[in-house]
Short mmCIF file of N, CA, C and O and ligand atoms in Angstrom, two decimals:
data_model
loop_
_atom_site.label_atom_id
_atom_site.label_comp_id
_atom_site.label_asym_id
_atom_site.label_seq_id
_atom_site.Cartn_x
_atom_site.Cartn_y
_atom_site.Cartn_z
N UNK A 1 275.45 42.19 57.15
CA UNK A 1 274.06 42.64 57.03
C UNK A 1 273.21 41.66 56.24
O UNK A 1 273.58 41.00 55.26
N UNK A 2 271.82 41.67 56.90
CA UNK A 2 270.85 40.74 55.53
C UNK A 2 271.04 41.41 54.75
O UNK A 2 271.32 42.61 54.73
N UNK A 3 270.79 40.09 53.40
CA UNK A 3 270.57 40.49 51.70
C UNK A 3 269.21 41.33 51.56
O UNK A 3 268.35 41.42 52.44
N UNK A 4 269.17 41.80 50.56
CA UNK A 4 267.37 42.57 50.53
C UNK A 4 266.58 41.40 49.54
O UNK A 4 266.67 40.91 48.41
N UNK A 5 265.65 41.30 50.98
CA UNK A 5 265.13 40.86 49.74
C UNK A 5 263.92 41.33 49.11
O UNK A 5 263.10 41.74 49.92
N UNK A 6 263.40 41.42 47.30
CA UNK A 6 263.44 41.66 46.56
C UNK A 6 261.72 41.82 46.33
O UNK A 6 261.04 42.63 45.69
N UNK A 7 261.25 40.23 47.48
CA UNK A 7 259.76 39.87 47.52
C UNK A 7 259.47 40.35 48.31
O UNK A 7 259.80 39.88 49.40
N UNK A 8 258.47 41.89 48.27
CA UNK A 8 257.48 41.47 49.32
C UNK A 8 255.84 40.91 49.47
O UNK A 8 255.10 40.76 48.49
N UNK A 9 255.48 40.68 50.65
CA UNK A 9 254.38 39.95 50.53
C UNK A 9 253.20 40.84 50.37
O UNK A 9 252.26 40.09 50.59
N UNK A 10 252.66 42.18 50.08
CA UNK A 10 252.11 43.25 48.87
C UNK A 10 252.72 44.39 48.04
O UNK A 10 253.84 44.75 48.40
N UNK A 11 252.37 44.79 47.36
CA UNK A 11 253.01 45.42 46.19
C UNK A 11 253.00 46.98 47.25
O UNK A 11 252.10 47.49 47.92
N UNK A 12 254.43 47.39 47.00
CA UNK A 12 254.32 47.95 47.62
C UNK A 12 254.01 49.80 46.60
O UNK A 12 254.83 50.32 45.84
N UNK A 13 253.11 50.17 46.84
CA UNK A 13 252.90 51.50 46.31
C UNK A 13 253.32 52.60 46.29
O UNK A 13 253.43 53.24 45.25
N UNK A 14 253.66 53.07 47.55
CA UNK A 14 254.52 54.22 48.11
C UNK A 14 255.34 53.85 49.52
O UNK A 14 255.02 53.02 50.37
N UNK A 15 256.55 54.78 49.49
CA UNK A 15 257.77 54.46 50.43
C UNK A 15 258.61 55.42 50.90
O UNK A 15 259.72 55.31 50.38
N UNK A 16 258.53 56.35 51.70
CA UNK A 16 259.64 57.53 51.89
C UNK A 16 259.37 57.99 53.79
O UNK A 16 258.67 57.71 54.76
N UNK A 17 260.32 58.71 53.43
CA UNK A 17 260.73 59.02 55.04
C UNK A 17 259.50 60.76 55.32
O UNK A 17 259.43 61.83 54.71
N UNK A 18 258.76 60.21 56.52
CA UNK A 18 258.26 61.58 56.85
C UNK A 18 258.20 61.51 58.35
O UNK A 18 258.28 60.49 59.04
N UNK A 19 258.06 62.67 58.70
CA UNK A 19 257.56 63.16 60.24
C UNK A 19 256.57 62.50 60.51
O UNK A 19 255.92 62.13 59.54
N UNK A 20 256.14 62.15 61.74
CA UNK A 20 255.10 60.91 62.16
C UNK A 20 254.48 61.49 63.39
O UNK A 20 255.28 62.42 63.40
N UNK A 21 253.75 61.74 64.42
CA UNK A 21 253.19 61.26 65.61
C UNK A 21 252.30 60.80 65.46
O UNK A 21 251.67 60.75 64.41
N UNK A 22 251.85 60.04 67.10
CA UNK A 22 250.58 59.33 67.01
C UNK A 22 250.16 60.14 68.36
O UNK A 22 250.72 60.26 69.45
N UNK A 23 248.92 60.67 67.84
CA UNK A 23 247.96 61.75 68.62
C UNK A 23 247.06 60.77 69.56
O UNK A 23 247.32 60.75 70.76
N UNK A 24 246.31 60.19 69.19
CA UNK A 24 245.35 59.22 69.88
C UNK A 24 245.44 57.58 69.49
O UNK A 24 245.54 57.08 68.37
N UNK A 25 245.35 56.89 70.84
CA UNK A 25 244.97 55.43 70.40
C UNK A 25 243.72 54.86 71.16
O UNK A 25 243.63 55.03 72.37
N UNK A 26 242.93 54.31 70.58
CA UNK A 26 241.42 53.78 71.00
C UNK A 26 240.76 55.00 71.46
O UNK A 26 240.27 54.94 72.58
N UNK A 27 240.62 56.44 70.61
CA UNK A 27 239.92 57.06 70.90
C UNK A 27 240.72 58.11 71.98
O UNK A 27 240.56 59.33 71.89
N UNK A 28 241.56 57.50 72.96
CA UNK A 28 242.51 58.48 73.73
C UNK A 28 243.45 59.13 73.55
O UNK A 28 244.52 58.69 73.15
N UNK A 29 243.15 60.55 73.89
CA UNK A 29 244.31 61.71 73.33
C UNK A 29 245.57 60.77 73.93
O UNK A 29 245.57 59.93 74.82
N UNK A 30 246.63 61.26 73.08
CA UNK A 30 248.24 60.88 73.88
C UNK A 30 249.06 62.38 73.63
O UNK A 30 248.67 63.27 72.89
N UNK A 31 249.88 62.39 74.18
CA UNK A 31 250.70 63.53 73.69
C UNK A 31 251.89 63.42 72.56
O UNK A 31 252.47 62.36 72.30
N UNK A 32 252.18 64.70 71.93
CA UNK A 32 252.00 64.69 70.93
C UNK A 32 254.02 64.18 70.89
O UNK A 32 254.63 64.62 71.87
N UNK A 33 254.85 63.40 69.93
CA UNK A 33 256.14 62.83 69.94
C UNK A 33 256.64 62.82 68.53
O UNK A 33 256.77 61.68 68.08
N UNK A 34 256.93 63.74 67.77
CA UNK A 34 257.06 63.76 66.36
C UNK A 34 258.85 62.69 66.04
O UNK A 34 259.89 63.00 66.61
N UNK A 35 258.79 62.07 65.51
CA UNK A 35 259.94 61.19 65.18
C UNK A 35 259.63 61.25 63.54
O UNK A 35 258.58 61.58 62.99
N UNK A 36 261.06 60.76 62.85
CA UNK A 36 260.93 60.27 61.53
C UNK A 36 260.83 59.07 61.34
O UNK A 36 261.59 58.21 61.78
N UNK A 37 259.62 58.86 60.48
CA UNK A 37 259.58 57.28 60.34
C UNK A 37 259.72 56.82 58.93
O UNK A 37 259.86 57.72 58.10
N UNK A 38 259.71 55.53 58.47
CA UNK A 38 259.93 55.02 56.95
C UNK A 38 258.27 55.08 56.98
O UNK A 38 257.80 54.56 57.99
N UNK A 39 257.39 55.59 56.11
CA UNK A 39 256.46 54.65 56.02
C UNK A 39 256.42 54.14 54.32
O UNK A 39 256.99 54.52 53.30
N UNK A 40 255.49 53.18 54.61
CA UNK A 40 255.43 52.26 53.56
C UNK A 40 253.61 51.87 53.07
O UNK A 40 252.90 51.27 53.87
N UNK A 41 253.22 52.20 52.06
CA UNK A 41 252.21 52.21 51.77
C UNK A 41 252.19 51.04 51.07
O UNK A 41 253.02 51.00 50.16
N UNK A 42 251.28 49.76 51.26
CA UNK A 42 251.32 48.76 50.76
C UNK A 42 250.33 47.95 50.66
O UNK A 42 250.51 47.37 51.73
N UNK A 43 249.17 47.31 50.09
CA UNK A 43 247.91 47.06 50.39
C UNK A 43 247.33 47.58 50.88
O UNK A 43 247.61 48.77 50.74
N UNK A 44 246.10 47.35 51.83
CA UNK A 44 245.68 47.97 52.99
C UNK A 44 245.92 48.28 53.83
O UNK A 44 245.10 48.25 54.75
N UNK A 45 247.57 48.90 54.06
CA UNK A 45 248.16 48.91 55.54
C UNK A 45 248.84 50.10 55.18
O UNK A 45 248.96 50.20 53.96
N UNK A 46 249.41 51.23 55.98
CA UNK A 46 250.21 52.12 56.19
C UNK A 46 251.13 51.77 56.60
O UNK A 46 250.99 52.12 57.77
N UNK A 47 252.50 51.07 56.53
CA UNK A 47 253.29 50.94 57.88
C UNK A 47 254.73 51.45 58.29
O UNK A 47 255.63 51.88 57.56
N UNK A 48 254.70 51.30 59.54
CA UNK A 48 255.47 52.21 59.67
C UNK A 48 257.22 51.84 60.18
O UNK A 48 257.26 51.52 61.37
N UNK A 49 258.04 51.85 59.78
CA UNK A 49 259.77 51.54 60.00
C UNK A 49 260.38 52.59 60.78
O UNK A 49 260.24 53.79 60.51
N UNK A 50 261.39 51.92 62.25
CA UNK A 50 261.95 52.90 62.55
C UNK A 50 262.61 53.85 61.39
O UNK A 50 262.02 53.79 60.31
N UNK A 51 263.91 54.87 61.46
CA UNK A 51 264.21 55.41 60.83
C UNK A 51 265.65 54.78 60.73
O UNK A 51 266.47 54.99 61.63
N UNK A 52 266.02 53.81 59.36
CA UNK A 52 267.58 53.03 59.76
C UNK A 52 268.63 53.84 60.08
O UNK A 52 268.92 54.86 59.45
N UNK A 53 269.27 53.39 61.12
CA UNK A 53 270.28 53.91 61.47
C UNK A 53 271.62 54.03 60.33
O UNK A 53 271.87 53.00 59.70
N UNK A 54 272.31 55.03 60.12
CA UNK A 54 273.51 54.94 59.27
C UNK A 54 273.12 55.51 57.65
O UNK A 54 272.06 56.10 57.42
N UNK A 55 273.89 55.29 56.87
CA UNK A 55 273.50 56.34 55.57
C UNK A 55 272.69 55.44 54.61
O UNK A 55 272.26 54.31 54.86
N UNK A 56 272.54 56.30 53.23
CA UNK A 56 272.28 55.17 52.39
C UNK A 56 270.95 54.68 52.41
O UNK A 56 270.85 53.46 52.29
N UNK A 57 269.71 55.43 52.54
CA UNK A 57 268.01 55.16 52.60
C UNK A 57 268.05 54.21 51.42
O UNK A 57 267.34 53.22 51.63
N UNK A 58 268.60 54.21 50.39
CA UNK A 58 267.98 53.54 49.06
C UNK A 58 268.83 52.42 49.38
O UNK A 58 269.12 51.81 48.34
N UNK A 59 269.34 51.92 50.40
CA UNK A 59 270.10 50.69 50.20
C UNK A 59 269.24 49.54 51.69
O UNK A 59 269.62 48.44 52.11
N UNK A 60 268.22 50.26 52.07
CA UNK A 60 267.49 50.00 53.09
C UNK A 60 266.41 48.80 52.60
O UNK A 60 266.33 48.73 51.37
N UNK A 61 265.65 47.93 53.28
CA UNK A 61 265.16 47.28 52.39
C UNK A 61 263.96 47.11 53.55
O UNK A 61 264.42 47.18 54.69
N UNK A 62 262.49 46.90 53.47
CA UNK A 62 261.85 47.20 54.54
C UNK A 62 261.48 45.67 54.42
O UNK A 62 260.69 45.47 55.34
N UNK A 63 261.68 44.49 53.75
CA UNK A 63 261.41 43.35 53.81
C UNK A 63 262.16 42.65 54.73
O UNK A 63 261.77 41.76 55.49
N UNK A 64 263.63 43.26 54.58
CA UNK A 64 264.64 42.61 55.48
C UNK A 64 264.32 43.19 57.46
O UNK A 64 264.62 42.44 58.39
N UNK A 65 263.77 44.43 57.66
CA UNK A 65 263.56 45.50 58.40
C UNK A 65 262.06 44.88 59.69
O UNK A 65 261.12 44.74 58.91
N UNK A 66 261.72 44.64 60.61
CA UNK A 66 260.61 44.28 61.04
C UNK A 66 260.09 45.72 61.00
O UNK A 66 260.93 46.62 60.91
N UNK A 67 258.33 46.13 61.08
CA UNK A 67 257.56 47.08 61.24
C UNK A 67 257.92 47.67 62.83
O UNK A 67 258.46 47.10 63.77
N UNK A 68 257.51 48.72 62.74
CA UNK A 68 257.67 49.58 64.41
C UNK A 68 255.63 49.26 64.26
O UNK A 68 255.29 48.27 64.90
N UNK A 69 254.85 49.75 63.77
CA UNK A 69 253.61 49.40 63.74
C UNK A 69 252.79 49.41 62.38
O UNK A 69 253.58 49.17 61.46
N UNK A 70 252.06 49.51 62.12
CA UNK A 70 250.95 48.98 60.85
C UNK A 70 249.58 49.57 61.06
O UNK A 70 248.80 49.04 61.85
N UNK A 71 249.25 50.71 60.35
CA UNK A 71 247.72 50.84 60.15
C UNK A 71 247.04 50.53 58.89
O UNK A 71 247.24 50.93 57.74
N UNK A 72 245.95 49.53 59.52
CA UNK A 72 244.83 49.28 58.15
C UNK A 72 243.94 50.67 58.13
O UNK A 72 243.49 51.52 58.90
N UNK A 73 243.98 50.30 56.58
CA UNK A 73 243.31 51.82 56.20
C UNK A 73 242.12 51.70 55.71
O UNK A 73 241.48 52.53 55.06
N UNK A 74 241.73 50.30 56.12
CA UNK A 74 239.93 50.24 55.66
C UNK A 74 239.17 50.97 56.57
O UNK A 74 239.92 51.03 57.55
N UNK A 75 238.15 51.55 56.84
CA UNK A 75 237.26 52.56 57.19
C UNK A 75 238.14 53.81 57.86
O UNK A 75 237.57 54.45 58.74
N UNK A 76 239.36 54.17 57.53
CA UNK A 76 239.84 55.03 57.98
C UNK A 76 239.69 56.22 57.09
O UNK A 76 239.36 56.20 55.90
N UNK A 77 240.02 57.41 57.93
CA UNK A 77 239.77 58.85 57.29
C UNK A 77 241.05 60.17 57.12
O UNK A 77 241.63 60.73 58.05
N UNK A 78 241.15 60.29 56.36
CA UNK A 78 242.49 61.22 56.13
C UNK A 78 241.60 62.81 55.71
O UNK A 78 240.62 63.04 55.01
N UNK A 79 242.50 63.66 56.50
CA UNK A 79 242.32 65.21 56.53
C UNK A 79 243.54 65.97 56.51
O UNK A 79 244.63 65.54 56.87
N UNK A 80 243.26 67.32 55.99
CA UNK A 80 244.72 68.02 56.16
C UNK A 80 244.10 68.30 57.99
O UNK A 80 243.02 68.35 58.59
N UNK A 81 245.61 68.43 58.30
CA UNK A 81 245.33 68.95 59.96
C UNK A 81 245.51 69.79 60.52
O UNK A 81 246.27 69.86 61.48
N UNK A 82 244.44 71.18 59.79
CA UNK A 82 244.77 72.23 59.87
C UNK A 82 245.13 73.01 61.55
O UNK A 82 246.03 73.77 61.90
N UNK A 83 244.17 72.51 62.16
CA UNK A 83 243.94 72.69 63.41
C UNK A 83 244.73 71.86 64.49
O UNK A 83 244.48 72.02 65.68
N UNK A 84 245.65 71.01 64.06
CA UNK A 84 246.11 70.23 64.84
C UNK A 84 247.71 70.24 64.97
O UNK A 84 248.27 69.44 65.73
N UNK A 85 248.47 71.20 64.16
CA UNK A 85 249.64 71.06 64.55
C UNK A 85 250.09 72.28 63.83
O UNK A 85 249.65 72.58 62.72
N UNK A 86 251.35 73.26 64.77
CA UNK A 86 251.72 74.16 64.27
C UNK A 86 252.41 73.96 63.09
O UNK A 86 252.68 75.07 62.64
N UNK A 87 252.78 73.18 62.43
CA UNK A 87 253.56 72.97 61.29
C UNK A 87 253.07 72.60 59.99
O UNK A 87 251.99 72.07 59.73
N UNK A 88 253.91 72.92 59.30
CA UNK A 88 253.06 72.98 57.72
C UNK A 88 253.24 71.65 57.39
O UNK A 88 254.04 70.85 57.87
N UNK A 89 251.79 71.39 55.88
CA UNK A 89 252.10 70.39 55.46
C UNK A 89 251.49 69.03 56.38
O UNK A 89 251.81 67.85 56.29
N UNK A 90 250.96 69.38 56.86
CA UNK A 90 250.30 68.06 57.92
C UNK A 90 249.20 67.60 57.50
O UNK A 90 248.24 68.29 57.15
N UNK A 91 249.30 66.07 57.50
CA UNK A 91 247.87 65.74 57.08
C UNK A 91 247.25 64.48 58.57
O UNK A 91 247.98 63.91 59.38
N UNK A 92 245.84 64.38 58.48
CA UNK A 92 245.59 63.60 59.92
C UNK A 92 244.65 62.33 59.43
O UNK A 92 243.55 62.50 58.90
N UNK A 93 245.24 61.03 59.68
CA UNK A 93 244.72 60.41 59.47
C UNK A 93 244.02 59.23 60.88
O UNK A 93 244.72 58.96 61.86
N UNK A 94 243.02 58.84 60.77
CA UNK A 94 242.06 58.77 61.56
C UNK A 94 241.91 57.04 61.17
O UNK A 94 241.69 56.73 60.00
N UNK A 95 242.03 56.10 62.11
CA UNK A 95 241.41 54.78 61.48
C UNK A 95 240.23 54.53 62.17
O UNK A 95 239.71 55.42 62.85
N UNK A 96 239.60 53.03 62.04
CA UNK A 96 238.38 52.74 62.74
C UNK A 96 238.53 52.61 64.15
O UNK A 96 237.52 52.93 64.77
N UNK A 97 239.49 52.25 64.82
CA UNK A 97 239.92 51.64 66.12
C UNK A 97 239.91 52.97 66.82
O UNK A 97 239.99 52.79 68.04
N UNK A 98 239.82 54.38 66.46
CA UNK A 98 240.08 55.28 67.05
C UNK A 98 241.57 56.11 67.45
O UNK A 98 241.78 57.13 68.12
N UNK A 99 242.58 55.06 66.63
CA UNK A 99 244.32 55.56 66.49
C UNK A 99 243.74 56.74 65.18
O UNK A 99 242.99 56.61 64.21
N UNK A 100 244.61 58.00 65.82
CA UNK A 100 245.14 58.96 64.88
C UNK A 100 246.31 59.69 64.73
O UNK A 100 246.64 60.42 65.66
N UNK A 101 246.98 59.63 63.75
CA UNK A 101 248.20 60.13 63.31
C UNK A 101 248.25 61.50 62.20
O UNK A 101 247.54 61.77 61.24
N UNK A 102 249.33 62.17 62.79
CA UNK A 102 249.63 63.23 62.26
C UNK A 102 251.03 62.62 61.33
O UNK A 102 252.08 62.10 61.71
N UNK A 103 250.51 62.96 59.96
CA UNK A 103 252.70 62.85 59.03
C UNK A 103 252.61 64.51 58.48
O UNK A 103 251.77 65.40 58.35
N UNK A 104 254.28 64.22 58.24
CA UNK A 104 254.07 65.32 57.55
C UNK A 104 255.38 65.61 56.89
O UNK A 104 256.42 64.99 57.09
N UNK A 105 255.20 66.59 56.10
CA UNK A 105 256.75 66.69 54.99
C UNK A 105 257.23 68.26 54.93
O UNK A 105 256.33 69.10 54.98
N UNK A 106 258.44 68.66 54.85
CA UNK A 106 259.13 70.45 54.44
C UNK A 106 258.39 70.37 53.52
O UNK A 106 257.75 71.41 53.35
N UNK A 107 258.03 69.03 52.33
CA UNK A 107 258.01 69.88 50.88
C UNK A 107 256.54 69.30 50.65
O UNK A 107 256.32 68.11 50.47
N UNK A 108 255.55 70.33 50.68
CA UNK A 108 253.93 70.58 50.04
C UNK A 108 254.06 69.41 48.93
O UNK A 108 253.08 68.67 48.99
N UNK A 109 254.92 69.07 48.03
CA UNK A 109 254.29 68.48 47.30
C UNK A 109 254.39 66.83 47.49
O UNK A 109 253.55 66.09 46.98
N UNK A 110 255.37 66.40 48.17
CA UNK A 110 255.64 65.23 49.05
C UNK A 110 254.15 65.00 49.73
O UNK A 110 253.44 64.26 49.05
N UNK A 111 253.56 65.50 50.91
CA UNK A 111 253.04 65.51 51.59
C UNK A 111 251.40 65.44 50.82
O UNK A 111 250.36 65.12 51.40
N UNK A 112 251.49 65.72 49.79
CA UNK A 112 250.17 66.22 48.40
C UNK A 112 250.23 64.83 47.87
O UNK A 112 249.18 64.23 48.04
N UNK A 113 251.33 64.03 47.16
CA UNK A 113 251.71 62.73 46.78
C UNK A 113 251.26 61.55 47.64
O UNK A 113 250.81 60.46 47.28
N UNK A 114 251.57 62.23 49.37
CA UNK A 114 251.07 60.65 50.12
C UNK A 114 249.02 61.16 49.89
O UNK A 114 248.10 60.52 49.38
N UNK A 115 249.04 62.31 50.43
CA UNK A 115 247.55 62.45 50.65
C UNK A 115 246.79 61.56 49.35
O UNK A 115 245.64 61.16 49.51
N UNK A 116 247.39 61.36 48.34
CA UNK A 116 246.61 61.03 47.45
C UNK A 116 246.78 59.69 47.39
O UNK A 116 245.89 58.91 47.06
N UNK A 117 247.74 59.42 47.65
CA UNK A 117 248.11 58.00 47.43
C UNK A 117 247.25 57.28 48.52
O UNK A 117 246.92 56.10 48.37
N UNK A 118 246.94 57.95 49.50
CA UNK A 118 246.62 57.21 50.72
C UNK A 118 244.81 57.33 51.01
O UNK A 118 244.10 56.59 51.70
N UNK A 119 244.53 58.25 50.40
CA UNK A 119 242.84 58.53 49.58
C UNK A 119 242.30 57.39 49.12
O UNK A 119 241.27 56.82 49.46
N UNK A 120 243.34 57.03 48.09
CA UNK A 120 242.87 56.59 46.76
C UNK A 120 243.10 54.94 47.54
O UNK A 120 242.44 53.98 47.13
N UNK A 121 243.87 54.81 48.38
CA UNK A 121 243.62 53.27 48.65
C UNK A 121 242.15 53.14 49.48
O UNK A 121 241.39 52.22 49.20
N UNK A 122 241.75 54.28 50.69
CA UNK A 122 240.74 53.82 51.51
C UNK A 122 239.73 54.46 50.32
O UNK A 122 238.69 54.50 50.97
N UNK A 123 239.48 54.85 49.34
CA UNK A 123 238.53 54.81 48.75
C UNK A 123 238.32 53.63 47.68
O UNK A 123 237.17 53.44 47.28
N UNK A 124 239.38 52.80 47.19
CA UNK A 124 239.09 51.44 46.74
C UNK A 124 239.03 50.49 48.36
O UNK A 124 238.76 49.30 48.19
N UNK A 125 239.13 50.70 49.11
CA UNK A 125 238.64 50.09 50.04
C UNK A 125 237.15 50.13 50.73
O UNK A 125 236.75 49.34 51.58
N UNK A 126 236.41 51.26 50.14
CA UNK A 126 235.47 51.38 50.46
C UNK A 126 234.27 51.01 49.83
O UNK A 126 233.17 50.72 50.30
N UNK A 127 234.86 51.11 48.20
CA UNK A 127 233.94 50.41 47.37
C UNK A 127 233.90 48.86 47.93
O UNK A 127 232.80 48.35 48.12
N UNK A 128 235.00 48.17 48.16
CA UNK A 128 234.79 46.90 48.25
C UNK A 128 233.72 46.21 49.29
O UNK A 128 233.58 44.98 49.31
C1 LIG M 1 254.81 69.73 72.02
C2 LIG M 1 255.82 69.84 70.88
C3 LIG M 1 255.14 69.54 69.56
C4 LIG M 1 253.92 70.43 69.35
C5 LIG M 1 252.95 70.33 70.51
C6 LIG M 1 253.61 70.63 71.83
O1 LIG M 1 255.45 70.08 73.22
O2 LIG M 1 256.34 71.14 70.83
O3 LIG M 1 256.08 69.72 68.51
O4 LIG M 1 253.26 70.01 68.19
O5 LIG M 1 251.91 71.24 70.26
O6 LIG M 1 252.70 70.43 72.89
P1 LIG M 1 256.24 68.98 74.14
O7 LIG M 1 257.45 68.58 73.39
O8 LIG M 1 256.52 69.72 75.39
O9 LIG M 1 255.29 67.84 74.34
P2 LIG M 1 253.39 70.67 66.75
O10 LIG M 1 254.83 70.79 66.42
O11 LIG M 1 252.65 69.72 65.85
O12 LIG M 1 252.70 72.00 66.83
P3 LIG M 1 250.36 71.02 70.64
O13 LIG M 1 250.28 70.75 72.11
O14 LIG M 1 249.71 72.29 70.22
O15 LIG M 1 249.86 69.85 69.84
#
C-alpha cells in the first residue's frame, strides 16, 4: 500500500464519513442515489472520497486516495432539507453551477458539526 502522506496541499478542517447524494447538476433534477462517502472539508472545496474499501478509516489517508468529485463552496448555499428527503438529519447544499447535494448523518450532532463547519467557510468566502 502507499505511505500516507502527511502534506496536504490545504489545511484540512473537517473529515468523516456521511451519507451523500447528488440531487441536481447544472440546475437538472437527477435521481436521487444515497452512497457513503469520505468527505473532506478543506479550503474552499467540499470533497468528496469513495468509501475505502476494507477496515481501519483512521488508517486511510485522503492525500494518498484520488477525489470521486470536489465542490467549491464559494457562492454556494447550505439548508437543512427539510422537504427533500425522508430521512433525518439532512442538510442541502446548493453551489453556483446549479449541483445540489443532500449529506447526512444517524447522529444530529455530527450532521450540526458539518452544517457549521461548512457555513462558516462560504461565509468567509463571501466576505472576501
Ligand atoms: C428513492 C430512494 C431514496 C429516497 C427517494 C426515492 O427510490 O428510496 O432513498 O430518498 O425519495 O425516490 P429509488 O431507490 O427507487 O430511486 P430519501 O431516502 O432521501 O427519502 P424521493 O423520491 O422522495 O426523493
Amino acid at each position: 500500500p502507499l505511505p500516507c502522506t502527511p502534506a496536504l496541499p490545504t489545511e484540512v478542517q473537517k473529515a468523516g464519513q456521511l451519507n451523500r447524494t447528488k440531487i441536481a447538476e447544472g440546475g437538472r433534477k437527477l435521481r436521487k442515489s444515497w452512497g457513503v462517502s469520505w468527505v473532506v472539508l478543506a479550503g474552499n472545496s467540499l470533497i468528496f472520497y469513495k468509501e475505502p474499501k476494507g477496515p481501519a478509516p483512521t488508517a486511510w489517508c485522503p492525500a494518498s486516495s484520488r477525489p470521486e468529485s470536489s465542490v467549491d463552496l464559494r457562492g454556494a448555499a447550505l439548508d437543512w432539507a427539510r422537504d427533500l428527503s425522508s430521512k433525518k438529519n439532512v442538510i442541502h447544499l446548493r453551489t453556483v453551477t446549479g449541483n445540489e447535494f443532500l449529506l447526512q448523518s444517524d447522529h444530529e450532532a455530527t450532521i450540526q458539526e458539518w452544517a457549521r463547519a461548512i457555513r462558516g467557510v462560504i461565509r468567509q468566502l463571501d466576505l472576501e
